Short mmCIF file of N, CA and C in Angstrom, two decimals:
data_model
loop_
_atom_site.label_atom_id
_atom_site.label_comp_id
_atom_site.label_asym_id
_atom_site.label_seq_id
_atom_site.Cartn_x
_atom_site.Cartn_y
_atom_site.Cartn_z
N UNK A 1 -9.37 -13.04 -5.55
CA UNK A 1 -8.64 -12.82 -4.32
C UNK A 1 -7.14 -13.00 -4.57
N UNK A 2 -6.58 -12.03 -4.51
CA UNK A 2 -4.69 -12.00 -4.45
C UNK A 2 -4.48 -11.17 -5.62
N UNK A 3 -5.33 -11.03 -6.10
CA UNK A 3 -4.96 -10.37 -7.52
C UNK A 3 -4.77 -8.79 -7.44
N UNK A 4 -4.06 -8.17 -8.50
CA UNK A 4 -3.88 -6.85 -8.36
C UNK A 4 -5.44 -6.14 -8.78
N UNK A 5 -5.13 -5.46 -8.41
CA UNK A 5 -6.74 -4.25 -8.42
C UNK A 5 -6.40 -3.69 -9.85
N UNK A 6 -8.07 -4.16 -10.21
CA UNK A 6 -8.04 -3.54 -11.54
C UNK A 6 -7.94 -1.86 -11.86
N UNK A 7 -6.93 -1.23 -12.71
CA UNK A 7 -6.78 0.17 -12.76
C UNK A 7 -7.41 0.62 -12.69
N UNK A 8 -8.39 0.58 -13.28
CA UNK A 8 -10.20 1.44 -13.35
C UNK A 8 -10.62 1.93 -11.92
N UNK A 9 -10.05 1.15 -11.19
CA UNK A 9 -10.84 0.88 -9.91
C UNK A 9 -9.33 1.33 -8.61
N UNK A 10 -8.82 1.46 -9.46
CA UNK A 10 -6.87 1.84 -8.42
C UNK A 10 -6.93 3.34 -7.90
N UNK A 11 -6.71 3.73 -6.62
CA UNK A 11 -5.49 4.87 -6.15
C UNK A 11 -4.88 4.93 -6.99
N UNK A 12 -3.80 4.13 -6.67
CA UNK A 12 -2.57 4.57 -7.25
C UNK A 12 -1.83 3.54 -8.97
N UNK A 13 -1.69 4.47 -9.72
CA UNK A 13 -1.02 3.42 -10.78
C UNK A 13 0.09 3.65 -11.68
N UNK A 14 0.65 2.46 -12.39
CA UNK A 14 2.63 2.59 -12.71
C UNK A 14 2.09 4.14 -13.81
N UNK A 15 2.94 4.37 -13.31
CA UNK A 15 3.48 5.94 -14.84
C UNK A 15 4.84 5.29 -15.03
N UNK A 16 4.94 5.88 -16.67
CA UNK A 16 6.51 5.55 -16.93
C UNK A 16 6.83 6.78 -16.40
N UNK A 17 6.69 8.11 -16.07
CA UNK A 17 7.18 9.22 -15.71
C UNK A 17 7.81 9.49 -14.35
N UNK A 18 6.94 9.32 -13.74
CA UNK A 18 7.33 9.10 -11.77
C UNK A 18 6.92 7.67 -11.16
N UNK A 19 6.63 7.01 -12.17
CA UNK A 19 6.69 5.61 -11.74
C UNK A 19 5.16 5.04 -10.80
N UNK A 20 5.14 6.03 -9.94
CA UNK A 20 3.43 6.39 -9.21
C UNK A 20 2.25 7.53 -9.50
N UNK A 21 1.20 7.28 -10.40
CA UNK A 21 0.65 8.51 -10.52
C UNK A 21 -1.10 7.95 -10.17
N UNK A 22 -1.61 8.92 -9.56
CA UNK A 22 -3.19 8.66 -9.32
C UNK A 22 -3.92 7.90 -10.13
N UNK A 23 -4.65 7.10 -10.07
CA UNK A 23 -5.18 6.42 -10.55
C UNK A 23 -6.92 7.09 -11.15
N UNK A 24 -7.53 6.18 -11.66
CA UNK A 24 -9.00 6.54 -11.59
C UNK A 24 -10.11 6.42 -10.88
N UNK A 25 -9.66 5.40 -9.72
CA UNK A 25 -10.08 5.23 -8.38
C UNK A 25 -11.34 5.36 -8.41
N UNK A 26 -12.53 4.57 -9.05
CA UNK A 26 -13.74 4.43 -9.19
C UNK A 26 -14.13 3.16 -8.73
N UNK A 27 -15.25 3.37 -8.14
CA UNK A 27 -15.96 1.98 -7.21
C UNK A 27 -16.26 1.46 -8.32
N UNK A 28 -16.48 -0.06 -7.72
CA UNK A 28 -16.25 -1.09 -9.19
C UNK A 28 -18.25 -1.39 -8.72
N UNK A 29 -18.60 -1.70 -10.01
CA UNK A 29 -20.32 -2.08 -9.80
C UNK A 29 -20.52 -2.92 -8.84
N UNK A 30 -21.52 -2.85 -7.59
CA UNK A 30 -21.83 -3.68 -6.98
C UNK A 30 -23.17 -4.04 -7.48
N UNK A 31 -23.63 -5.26 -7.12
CA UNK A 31 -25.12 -5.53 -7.59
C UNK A 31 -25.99 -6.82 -5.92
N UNK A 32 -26.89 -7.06 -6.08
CA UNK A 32 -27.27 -7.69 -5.27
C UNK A 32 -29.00 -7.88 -5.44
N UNK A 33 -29.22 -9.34 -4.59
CA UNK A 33 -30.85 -9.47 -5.02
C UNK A 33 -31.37 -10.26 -3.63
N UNK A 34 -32.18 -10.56 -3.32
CA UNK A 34 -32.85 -11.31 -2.58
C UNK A 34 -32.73 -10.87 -1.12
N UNK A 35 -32.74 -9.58 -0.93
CA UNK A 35 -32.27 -9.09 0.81
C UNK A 35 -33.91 -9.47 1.39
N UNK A 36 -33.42 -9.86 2.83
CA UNK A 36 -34.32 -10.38 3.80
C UNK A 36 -35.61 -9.10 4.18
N UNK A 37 -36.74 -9.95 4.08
CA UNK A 37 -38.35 -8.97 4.51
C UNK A 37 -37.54 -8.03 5.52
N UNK A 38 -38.28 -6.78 5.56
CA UNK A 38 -38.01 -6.06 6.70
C UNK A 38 -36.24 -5.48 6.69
N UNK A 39 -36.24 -5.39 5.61
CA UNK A 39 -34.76 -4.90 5.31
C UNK A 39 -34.62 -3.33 5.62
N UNK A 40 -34.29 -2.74 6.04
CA UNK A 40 -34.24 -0.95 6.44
C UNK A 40 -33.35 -0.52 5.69
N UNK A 41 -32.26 -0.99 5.53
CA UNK A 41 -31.15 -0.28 4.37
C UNK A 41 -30.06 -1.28 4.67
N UNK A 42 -28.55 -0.75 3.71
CA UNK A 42 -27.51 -1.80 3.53
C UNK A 42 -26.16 -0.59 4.01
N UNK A 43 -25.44 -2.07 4.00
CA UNK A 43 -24.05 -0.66 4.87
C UNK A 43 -22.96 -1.57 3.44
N UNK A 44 -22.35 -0.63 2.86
CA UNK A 44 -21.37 -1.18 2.08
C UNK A 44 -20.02 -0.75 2.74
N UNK A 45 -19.31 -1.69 2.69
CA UNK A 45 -17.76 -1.54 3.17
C UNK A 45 -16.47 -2.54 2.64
N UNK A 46 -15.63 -1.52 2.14
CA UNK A 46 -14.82 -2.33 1.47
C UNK A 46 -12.98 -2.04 2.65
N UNK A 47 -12.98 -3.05 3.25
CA UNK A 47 -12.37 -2.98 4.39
C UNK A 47 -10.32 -3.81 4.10
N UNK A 48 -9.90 -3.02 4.31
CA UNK A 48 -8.50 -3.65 3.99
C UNK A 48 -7.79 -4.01 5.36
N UNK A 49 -7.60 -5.56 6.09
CA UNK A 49 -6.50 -5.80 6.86
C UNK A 49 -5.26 -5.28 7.31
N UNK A 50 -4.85 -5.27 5.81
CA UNK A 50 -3.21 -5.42 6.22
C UNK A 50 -2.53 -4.74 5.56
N UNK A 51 -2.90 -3.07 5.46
CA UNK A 51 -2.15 -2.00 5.15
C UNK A 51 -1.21 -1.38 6.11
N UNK A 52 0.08 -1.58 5.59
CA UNK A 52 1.34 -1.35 6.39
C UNK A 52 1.20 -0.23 7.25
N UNK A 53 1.55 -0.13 8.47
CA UNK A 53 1.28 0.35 9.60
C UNK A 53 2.42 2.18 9.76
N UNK A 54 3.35 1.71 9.14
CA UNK A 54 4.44 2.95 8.38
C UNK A 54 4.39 2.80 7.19
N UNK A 55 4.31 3.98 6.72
CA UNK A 55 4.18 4.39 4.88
C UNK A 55 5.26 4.74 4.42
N UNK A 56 6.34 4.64 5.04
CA UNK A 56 7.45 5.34 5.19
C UNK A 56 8.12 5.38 3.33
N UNK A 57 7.78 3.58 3.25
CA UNK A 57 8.41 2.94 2.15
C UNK A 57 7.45 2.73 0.87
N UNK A 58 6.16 3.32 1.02
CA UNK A 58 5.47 2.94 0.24
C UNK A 58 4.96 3.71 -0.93
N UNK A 59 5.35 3.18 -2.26
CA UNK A 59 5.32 4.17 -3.00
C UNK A 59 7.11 4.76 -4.30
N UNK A 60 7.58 4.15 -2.89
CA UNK A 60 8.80 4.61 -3.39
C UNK A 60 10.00 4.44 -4.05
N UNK A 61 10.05 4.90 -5.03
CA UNK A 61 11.16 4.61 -5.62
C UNK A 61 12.56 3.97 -5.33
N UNK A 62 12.56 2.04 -5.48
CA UNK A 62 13.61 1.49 -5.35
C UNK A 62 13.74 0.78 -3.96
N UNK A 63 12.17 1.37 -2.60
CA UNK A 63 11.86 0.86 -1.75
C UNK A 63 10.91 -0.08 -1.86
N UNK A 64 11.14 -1.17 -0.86
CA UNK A 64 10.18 -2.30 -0.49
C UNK A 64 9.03 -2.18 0.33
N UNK A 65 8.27 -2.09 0.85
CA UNK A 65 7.83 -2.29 2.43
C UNK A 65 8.07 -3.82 2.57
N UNK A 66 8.91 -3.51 3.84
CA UNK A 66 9.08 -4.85 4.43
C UNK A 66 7.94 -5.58 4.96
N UNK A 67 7.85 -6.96 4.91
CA UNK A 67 6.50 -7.82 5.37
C UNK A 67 6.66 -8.23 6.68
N UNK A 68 7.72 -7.53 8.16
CA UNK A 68 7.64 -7.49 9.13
C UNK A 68 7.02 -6.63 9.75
N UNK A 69 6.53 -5.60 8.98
CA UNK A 69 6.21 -4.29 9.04
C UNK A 69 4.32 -4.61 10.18
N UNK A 70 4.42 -4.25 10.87
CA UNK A 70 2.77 -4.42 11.24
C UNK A 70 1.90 -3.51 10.24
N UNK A 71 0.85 -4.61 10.36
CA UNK A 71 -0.25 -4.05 9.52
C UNK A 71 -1.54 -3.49 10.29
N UNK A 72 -2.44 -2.68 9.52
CA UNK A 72 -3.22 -1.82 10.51
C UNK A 72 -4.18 -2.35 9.53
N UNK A 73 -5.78 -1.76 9.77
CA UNK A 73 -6.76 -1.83 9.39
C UNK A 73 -7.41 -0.38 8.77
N UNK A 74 -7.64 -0.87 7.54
CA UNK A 74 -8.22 0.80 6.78
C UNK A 74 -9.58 0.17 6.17
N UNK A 75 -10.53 1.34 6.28
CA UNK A 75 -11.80 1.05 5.72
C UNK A 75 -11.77 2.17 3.36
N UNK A 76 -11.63 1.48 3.17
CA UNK A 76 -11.43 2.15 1.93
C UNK A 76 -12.92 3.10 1.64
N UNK A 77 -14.13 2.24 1.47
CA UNK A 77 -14.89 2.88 1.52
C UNK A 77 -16.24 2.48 2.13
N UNK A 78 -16.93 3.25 2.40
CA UNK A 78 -17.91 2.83 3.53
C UNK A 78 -19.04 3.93 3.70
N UNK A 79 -20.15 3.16 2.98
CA UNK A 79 -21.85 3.73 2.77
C UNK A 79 -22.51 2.87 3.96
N UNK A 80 -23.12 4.33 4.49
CA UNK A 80 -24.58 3.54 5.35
C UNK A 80 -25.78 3.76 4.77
N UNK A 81 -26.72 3.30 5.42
CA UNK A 81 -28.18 3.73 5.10
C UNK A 81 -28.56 3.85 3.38
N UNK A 82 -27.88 3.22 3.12
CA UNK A 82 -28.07 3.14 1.39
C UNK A 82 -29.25 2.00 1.49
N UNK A 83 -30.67 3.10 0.61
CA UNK A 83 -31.74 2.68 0.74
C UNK A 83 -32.38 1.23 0.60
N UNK A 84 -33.58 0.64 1.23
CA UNK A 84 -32.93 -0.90 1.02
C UNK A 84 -33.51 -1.44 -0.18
N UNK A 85 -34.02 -0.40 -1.07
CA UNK A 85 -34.94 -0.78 -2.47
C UNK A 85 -33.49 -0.53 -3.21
N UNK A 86 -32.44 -0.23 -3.13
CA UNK A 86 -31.83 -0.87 -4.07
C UNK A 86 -30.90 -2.05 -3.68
N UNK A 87 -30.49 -2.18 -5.11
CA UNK A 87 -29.92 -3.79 -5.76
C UNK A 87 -28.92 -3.24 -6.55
N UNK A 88 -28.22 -2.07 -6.61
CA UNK A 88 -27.20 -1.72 -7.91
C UNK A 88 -26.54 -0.87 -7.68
N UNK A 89 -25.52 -0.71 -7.18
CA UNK A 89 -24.29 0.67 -6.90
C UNK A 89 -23.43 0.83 -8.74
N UNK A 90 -23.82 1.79 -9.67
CA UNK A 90 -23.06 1.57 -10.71
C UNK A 90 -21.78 1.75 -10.38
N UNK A 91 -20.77 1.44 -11.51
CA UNK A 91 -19.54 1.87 -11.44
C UNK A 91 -19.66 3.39 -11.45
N UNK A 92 -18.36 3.95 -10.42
CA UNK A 92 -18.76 5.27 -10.76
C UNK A 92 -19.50 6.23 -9.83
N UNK A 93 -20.43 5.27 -9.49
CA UNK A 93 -21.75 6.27 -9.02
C UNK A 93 -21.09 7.01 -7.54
N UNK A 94 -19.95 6.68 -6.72
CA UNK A 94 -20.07 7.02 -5.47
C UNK A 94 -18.69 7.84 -5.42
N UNK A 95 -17.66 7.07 -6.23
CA UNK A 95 -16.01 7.67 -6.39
C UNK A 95 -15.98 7.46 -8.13
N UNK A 96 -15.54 8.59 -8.26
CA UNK A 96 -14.57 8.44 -9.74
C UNK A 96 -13.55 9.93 -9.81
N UNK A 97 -12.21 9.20 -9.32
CA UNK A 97 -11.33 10.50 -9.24
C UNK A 97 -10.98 10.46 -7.84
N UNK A 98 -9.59 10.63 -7.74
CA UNK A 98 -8.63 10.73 -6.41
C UNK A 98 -9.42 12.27 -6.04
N UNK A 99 -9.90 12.68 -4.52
CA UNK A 99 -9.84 13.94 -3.63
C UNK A 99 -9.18 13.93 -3.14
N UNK A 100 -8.42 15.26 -3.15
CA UNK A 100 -7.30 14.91 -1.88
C UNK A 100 -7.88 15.48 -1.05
N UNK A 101 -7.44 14.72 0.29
CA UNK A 101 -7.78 14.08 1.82
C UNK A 101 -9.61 13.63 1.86
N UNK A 102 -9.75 12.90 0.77
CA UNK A 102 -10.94 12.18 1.16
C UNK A 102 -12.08 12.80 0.26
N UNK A 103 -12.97 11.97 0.26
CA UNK A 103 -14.16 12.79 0.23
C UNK A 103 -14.93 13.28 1.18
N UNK A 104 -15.50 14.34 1.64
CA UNK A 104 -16.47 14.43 2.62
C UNK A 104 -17.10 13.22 3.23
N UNK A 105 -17.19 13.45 4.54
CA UNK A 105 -18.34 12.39 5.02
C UNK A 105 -19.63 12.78 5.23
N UNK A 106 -20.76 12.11 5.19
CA UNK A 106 -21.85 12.88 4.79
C UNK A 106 -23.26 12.07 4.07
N UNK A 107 -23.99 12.78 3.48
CA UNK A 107 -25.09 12.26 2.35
C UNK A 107 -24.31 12.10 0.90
N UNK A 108 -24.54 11.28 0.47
CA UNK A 108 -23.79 11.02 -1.26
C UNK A 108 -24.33 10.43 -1.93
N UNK A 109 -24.49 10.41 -3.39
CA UNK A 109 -25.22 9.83 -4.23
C UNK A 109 -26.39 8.61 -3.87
N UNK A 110 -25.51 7.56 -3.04
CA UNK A 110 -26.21 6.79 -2.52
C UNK A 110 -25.80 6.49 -1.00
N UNK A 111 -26.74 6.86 -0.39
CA UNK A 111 -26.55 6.77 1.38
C UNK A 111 -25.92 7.75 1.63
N UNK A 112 -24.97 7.54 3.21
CA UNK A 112 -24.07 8.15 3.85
C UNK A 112 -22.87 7.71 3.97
N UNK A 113 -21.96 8.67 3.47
CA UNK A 113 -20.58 8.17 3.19
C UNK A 113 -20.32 8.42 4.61
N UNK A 114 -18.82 7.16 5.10
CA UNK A 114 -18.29 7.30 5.91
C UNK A 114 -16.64 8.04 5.73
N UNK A 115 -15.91 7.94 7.23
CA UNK A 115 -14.73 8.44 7.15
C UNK A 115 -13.69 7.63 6.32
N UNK A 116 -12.83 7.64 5.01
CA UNK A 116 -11.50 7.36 5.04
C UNK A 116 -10.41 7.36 6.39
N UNK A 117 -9.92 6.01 6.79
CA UNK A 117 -8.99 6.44 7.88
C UNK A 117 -7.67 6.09 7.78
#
């Protein structure tokens, strides 16, 4: 917790060239064991607080975002109905590679992907 996001797993990362370039943006392995009798499926969500509310500054060369800035709530990524016999999201298996404007929402490798917002 506080730590920078490992590249493997980044949007966005340093270039010496433009300083910001896409990352490899791959879900990092989830794993899990012991879900409760009568389990129907699992909802994965990887949910961010306090993403600055104007982007105005973000990204940019020689800009800050200021930490007065209000922060909004973004869901990064978000599976439903991912079946409840599994225990293992590989790396990989759901994102690997920036889409631009999202991936579909929908059926996906595992479960139903939700909206990027």
């Amino acid at each position: 917790e506080g730590q920078p996001i490992p590249e493997k797993f980044a949007f966005g990362v340093y270039s010496e060239e433009d300083h910001m370039s896409f990352g490899p943006n791959r879900n990092p392995e989830i794993v899990w064991d012991d879900a409760p009798e009568g389990t129907k499926s699992f909802v994965v969500m990887m949910f961010d607080p306090d993403v600055p509310s104007v982007a105005d500054d973000v990204n940019q060369e020689g800009k800050t975002v200021s930490k007065n800035i209000a922060r909004v709530d973004f869901f990064h990524w978000l599976l439903v109905d991912v079946p409840a016999g599994t225990t293992r999201i590989p790396e990989g298996e759901d994102s690997d590679g920036v889409i631009p404007k999202g991936k579909e929402p929908g059926p996906g490798p595992i479960g139903i992907r939700g909206v990027n917002n």
